[in-house]
PDB file of C-alpha atoms and ligand atoms in Angstrom:
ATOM      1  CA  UNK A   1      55.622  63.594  16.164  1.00  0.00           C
ATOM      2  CA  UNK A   2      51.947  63.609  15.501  1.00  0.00           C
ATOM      3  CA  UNK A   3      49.362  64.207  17.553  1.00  0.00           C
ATOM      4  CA  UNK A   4      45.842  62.894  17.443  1.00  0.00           C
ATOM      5  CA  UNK A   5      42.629  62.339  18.999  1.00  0.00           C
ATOM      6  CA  UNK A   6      42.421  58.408  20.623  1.00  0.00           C
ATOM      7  CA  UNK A   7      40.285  56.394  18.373  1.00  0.00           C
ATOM      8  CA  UNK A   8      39.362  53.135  19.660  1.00  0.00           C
ATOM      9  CA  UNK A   9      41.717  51.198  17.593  1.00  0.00           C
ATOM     10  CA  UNK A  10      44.449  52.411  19.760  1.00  0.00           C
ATOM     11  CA  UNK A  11      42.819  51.788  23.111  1.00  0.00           C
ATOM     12  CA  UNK A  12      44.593  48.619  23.586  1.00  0.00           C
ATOM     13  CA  UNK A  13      47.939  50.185  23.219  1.00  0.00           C
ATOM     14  CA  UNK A  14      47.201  53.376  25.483  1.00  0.00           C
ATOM     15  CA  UNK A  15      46.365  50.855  28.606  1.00  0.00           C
ATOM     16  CA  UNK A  16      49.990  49.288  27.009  1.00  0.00           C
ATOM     17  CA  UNK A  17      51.561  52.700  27.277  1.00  0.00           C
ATOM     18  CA  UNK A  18      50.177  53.492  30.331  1.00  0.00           C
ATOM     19  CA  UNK A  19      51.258  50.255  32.209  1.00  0.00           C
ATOM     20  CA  UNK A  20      54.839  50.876  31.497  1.00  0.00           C
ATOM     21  CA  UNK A  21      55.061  54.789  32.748  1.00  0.00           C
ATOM     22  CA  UNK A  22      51.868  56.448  34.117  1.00  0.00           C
ATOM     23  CA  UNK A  23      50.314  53.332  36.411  1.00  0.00           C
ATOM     24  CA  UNK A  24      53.947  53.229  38.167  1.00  0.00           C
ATOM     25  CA  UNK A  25      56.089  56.468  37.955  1.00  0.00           C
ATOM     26  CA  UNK A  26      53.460  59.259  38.405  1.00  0.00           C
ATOM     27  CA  UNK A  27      53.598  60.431  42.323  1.00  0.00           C
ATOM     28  CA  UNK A  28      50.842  59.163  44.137  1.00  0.00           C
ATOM     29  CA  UNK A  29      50.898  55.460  41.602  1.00  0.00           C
ATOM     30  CA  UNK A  30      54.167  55.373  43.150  1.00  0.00           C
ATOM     31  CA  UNK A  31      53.942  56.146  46.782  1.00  0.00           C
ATOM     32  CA  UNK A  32      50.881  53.947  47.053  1.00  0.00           C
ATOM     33  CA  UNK A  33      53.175  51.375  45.359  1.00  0.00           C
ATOM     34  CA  UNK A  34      50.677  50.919  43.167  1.00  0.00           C
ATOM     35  CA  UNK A  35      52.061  48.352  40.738  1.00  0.00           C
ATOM     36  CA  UNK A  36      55.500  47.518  38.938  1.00  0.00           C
ATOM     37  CA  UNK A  37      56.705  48.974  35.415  1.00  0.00           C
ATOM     38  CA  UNK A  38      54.768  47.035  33.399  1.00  0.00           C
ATOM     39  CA  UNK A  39      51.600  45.713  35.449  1.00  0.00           C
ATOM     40  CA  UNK A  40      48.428  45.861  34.755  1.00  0.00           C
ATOM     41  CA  UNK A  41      45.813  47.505  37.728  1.00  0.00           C
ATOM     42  CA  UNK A  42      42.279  46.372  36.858  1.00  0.00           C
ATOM     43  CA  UNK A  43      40.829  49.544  38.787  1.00  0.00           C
ATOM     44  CA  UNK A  44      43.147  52.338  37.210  1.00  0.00           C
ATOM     45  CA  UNK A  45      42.594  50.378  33.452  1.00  0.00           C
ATOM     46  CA  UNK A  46      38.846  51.324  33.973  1.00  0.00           C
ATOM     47  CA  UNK A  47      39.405  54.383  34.909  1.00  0.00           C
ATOM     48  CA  UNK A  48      41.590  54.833  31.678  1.00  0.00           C
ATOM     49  CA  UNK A  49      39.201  53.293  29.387  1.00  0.00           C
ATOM     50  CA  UNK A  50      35.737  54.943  30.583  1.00  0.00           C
ATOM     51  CA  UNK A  51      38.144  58.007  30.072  1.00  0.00           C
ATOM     52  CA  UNK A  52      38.852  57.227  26.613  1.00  0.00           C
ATOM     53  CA  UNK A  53      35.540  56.851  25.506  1.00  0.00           C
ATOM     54  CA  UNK A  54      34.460  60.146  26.436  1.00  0.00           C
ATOM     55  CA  UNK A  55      36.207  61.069  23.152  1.00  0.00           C
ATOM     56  CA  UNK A  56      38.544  63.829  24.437  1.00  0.00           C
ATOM     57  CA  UNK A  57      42.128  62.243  24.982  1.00  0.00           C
ATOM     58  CA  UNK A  58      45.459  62.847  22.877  1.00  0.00           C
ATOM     59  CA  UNK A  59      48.246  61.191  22.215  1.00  0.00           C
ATOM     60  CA  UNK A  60      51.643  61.661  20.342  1.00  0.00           C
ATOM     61  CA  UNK A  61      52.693  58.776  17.930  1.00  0.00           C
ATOM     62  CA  UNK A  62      55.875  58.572  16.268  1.00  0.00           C
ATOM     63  CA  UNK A  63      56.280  58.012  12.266  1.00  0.00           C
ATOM     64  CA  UNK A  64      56.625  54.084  13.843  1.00  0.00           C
ATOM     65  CA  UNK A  65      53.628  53.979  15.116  1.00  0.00           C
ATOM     66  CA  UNK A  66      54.973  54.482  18.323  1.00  0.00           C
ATOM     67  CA  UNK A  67      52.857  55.751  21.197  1.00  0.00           C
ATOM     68  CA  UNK A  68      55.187  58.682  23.120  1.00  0.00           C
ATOM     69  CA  UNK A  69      52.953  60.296  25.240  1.00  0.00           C
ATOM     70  CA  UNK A  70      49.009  60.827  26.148  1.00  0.00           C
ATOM     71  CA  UNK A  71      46.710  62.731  27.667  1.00  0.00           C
ATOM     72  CA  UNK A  72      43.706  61.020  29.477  1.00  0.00           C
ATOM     73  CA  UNK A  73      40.531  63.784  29.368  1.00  0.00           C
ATOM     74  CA  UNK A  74      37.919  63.343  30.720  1.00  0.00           C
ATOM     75  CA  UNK A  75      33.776  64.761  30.709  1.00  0.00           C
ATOM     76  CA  UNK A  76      32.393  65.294  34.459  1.00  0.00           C
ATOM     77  CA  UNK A  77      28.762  66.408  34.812  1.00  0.00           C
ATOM     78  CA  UNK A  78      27.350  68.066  37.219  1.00  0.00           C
ATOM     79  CA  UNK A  79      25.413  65.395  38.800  1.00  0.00           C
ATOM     80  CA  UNK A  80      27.881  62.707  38.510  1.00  0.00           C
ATOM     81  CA  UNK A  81      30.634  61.782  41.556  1.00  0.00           C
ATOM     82  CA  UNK A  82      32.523  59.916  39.625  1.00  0.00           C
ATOM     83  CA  UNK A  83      35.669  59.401  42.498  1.00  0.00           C
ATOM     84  CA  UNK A  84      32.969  58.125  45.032  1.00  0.00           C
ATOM     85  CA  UNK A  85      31.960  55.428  42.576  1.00  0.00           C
ATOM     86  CA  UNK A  86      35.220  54.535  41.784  1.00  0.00           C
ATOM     87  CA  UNK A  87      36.332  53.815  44.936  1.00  0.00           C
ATOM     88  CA  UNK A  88      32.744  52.046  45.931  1.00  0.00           C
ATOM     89  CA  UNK A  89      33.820  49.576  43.540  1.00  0.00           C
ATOM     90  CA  UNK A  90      37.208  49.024  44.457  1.00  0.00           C
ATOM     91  CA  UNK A  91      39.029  46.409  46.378  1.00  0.00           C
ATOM     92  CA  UNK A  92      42.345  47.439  45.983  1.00  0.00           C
ATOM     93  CA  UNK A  93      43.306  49.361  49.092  1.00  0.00           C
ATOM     94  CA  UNK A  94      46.073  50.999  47.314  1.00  0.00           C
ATOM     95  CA  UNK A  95      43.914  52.446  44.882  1.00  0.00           C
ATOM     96  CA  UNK A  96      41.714  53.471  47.577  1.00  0.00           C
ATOM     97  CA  UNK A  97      44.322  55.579  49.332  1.00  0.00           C
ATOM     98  CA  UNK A  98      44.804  57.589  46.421  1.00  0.00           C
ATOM     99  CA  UNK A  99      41.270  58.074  45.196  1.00  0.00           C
ATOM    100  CA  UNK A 100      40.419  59.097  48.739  1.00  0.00           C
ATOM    101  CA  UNK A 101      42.668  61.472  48.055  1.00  0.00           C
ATOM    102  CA  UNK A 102      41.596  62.810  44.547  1.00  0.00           C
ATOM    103  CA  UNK A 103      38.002  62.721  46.314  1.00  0.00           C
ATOM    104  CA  UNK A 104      39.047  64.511  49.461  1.00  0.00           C
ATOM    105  CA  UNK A 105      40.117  67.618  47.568  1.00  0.00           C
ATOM    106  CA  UNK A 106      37.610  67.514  45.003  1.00  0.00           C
ATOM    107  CA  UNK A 107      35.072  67.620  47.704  1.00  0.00           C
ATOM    108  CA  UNK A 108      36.625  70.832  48.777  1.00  0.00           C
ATOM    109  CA  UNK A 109      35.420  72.609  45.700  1.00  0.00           C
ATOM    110  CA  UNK A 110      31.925  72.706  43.669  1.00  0.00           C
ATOM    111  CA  UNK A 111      32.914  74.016  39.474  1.00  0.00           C
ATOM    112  CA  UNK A 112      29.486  73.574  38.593  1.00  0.00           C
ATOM    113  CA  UNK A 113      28.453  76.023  41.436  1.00  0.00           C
ATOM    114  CA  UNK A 114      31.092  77.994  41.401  1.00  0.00           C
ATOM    115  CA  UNK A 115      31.228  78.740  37.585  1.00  0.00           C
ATOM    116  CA  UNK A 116      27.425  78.071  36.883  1.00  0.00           C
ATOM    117  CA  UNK A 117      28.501  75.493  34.345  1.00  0.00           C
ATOM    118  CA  UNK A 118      26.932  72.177  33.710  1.00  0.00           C
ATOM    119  CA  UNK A 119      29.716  70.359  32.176  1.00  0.00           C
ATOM    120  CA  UNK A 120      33.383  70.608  33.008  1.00  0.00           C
ATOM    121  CA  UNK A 121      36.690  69.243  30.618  1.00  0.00           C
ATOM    122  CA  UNK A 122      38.506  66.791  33.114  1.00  0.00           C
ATOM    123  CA  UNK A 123      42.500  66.238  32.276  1.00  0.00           C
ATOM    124  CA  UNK A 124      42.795  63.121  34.292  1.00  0.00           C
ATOM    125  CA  UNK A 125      46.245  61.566  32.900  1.00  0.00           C
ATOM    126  CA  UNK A 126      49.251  62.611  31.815  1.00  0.00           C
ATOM    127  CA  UNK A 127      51.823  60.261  30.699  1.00  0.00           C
ATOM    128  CA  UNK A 128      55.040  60.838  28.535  1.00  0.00           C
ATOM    129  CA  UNK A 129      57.365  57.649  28.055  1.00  0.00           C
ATOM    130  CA  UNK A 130      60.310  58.074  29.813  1.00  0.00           C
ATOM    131  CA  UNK A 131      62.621  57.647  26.317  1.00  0.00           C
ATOM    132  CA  UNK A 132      60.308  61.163  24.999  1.00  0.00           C
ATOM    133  CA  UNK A 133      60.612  63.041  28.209  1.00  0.00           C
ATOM    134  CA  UNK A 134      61.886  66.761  28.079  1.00  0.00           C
ATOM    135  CA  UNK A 135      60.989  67.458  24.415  1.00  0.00           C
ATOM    136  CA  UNK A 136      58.029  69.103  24.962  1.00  0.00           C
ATOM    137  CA  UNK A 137      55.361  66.323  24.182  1.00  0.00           C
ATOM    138  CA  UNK A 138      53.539  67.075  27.569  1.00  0.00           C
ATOM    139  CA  UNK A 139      53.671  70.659  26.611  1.00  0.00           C
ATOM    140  CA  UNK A 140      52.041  70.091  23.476  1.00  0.00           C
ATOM    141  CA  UNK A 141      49.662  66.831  24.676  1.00  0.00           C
ATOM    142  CA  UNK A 142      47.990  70.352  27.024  1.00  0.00           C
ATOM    143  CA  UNK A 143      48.094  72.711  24.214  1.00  0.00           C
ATOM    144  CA  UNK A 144      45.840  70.536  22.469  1.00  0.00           C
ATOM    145  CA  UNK A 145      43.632  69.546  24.885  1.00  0.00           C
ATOM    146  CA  UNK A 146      42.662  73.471  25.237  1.00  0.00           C
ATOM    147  CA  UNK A 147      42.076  73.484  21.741  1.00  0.00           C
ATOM    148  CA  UNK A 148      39.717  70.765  22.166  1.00  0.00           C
ATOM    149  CA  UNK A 149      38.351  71.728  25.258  1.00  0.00           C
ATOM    150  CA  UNK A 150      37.472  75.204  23.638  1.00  0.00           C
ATOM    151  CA  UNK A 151      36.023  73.257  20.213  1.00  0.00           C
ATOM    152  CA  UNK A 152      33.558  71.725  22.168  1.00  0.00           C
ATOM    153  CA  UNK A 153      32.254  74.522  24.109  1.00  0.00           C
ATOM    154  CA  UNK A 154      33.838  74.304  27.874  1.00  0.00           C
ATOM    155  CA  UNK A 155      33.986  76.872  29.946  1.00  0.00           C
ATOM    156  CA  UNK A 156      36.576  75.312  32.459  1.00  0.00           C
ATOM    157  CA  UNK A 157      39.178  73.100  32.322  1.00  0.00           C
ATOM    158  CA  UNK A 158      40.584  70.935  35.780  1.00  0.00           C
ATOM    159  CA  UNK A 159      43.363  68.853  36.880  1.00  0.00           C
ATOM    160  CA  UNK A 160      44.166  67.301  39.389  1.00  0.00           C
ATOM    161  CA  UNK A 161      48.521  67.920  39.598  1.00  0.00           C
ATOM    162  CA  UNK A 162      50.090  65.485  41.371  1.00  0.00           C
ATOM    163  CA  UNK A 163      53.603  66.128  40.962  1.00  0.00           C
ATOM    164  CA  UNK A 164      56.078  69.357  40.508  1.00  0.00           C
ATOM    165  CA  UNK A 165      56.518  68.817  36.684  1.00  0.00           C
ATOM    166  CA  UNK A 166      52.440  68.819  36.236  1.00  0.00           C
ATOM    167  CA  UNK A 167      52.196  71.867  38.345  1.00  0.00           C
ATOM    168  CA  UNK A 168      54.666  73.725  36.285  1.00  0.00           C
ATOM    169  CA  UNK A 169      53.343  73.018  33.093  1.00  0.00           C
ATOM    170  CA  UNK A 170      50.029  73.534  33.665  1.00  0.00           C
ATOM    171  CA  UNK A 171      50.471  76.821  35.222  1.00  0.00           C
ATOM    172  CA  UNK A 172      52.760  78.014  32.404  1.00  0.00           C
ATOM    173  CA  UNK A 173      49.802  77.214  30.497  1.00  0.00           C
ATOM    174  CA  UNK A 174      47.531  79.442  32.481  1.00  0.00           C
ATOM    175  CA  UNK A 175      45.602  77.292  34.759  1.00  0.00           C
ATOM    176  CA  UNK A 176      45.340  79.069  38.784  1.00  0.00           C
ATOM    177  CA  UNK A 177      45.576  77.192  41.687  1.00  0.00           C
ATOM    178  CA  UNK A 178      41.786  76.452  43.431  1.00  0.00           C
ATOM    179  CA  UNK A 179      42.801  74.557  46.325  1.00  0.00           C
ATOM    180  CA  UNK A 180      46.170  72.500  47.131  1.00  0.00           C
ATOM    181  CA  UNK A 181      47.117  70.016  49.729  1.00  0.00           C
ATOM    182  CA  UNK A 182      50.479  69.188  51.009  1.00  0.00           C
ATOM    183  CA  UNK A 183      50.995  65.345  50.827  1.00  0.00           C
ATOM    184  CA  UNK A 184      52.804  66.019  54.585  1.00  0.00           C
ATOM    185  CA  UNK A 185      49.563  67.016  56.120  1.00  0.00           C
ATOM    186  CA  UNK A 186      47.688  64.146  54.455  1.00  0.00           C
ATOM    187  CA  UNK A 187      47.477  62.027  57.833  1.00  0.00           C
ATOM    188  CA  UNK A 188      45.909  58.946  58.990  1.00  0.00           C
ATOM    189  CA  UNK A 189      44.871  58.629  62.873  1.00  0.00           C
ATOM    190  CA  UNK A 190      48.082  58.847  64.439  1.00  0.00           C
ATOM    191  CA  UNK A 191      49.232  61.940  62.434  1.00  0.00           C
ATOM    192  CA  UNK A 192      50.761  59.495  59.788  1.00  0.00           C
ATOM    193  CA  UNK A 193      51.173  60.843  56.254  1.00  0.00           C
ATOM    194  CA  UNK A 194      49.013  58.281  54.183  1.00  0.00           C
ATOM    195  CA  UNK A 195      50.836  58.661  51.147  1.00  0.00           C
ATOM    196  CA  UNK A 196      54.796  58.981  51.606  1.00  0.00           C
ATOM    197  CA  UNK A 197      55.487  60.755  48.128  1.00  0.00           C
ATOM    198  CA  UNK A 198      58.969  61.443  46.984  1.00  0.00           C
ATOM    199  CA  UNK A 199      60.530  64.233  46.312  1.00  0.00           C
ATOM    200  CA  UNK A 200      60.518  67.082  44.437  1.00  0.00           C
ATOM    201  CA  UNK A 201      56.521  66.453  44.736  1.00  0.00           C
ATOM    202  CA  UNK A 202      54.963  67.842  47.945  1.00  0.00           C
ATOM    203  CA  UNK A 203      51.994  68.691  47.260  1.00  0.00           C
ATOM    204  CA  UNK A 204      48.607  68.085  45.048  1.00  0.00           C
ATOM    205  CA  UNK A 205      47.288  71.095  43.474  1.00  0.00           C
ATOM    206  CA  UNK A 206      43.926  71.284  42.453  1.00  0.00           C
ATOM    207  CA  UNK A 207      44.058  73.329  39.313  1.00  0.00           C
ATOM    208  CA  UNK A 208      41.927  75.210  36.884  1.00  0.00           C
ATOM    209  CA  UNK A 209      41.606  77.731  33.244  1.00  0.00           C
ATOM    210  CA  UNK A 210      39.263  79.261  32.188  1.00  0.00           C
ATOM    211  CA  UNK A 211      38.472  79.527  28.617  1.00  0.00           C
ATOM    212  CA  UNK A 212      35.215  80.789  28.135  1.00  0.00           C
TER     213      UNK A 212
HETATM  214  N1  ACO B 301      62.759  67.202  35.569  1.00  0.00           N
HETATM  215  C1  ACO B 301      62.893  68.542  35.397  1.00  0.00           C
HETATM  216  N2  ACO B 301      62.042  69.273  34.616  1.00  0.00           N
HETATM  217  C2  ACO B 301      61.047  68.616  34.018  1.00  0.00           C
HETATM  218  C3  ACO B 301      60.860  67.234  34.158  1.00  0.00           C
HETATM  219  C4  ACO B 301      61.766  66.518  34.979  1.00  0.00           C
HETATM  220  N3  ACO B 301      61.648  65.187  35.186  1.00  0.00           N
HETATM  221  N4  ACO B 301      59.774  66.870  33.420  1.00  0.00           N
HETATM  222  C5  ACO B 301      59.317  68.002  32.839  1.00  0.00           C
HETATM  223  N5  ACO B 301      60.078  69.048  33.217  1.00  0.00           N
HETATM  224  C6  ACO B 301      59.904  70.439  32.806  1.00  0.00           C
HETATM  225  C7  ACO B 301      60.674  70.709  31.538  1.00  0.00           C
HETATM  226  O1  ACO B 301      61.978  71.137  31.822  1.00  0.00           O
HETATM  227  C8  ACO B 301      59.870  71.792  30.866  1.00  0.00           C
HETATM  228  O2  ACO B 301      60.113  73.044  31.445  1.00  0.00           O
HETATM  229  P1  ACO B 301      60.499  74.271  30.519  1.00  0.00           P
HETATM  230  O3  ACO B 301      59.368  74.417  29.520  1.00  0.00           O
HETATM  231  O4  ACO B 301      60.586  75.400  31.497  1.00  0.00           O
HETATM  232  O5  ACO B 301      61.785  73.871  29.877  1.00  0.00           O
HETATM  233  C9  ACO B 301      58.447  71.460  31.243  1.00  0.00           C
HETATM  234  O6  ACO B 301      58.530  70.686  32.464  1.00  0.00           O
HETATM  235  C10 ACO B 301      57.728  70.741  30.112  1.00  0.00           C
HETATM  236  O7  ACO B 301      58.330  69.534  29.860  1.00  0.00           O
HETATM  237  P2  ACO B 301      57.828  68.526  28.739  1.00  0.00           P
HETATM  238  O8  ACO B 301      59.028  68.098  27.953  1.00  0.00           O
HETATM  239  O9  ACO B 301      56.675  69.096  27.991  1.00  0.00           O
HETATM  240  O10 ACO B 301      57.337  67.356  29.682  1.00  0.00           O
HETATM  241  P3  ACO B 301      57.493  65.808  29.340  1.00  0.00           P
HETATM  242  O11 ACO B 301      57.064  65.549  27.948  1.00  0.00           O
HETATM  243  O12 ACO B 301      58.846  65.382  29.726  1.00  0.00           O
HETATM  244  O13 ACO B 301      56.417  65.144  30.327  1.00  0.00           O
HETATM  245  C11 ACO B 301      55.498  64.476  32.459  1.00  0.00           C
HETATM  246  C12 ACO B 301      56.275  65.555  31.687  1.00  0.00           C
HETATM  247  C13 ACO B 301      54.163  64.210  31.782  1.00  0.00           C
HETATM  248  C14 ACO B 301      55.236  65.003  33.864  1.00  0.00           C
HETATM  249  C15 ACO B 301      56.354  63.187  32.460  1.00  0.00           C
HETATM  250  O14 ACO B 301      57.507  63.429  33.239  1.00  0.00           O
HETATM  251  C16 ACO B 301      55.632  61.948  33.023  1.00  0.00           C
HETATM  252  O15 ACO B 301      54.984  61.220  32.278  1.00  0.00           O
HETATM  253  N6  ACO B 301      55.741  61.706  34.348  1.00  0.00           N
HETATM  254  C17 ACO B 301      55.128  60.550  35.011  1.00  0.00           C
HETATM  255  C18 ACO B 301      53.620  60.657  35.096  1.00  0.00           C
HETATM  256  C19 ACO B 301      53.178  61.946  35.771  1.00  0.00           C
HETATM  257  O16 ACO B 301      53.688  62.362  36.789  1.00  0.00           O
HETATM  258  N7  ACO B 301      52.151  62.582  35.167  1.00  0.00           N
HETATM  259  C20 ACO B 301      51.525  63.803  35.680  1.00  0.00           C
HETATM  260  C21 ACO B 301      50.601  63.510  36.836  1.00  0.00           C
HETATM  261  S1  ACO B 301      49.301  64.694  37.051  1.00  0.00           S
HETATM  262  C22 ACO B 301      48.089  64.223  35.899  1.00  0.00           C
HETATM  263  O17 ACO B 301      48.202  63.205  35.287  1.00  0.00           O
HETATM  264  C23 ACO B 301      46.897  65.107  35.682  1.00  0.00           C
END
């Protein structure tokens, strides 16, 4: 397995990858029912290609060719609110309902402030195919984001986990726990949770590592 920076060549087949894992398997995609194995989703492509051309993201290709995993990184600024827009755009309520979410707990917490930084290294997807899982590509698909992160001069790395298998990894990897949010206590007006996710996931942890 090799593992490379995303040159534009391959954006076509990211979106590809992503459409038959990531866009319907990862938590909140799923709860929000957000489209079938295989479907496109107009608002969650954007996301993934104005992601991609901020020149961070990684994927792992086989010796075929073969896309097996990537991760999705992503360059926030400190005068950007780049959920807000997102979701001003939208029309999709199911996208809505999760980037409320994203936005909801990223409200709760100012980097730039915090950390007196004026850039900060976003990890926005991660997506293994389901035929690679358990072989350590995530693991690896994180290792080298840091390296990249750290190449380029952040100071602090975020992600937003949404599931129990993101959380793990990414605090075996060092990242600490800012804020977190059980999905349980995520309720709409009559104490509904908005977004029924499955188990094992319960929560979304707002996560973060220093490296500066
Ligand atoms: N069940 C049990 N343990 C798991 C599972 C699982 N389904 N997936 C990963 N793990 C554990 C592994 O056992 C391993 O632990 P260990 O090091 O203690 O042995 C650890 O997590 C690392 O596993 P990897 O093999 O590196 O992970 P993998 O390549 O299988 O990818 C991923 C994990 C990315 C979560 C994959 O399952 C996936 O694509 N899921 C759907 C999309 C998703 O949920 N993405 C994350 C959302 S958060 C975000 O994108 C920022």
């Amino acid at each position: 397995m090799d593992y490379k920076l995303i040159t534009p060549e391959y954006y076509e087949e990211v979106i590809k990858h992503l459409r038959n894992t990531f866009f319907s398997d990862e938590p909140l995609n799923k709860a929000a029912n957000l489209c079938e194995k295989g479907e496109g989703n107009p608002d969650l492509e954007l996301h993934s290609y104005k992601t991609l051309e901020d020149n961070l993201s990684i994927m792992a290709i086989t010796e075929d060719d073969e896309i097996a995993g990537v991760i999705l990184n992503g360059l926030v600024r400190a005068d950007q609110n780049a959920c807000q827009k997102k979701l001003d755009l939208s029309s999709d309520e199911n996208f809505k309902k999760i980037f409320n979410l994203l936005n909801y707990i990223n409200s709760k917490v100012n980097f730039f402030d915090i950390f007196n930084i004026d850039k900060l290294f976003d990890i926005r997807i991660l997506s293994v195919d389901s035929k690679y899982r358990g072989r350590g590509i995530a693991k690896n698909l994180i290792e080298h984001s840091i390296k990249i992160a750290k190449e380029f001069n952040f100071e602090i790395i975020k992600a937003d986990a949404t599931g129990m298998f993101s959380q793990k990894l990414l605090r075996s990897h060092g990242f600490d726990i800012m804020t977190e949010l059980y999905y349980d206590k995520y309720v709409d007006e009559f104490g509904k949770p908005i977004l029924k996710v499955e188990s094992p996931h319960i929560k979304l942890q707002l996560l973060y590592k220093k490296i500066a």
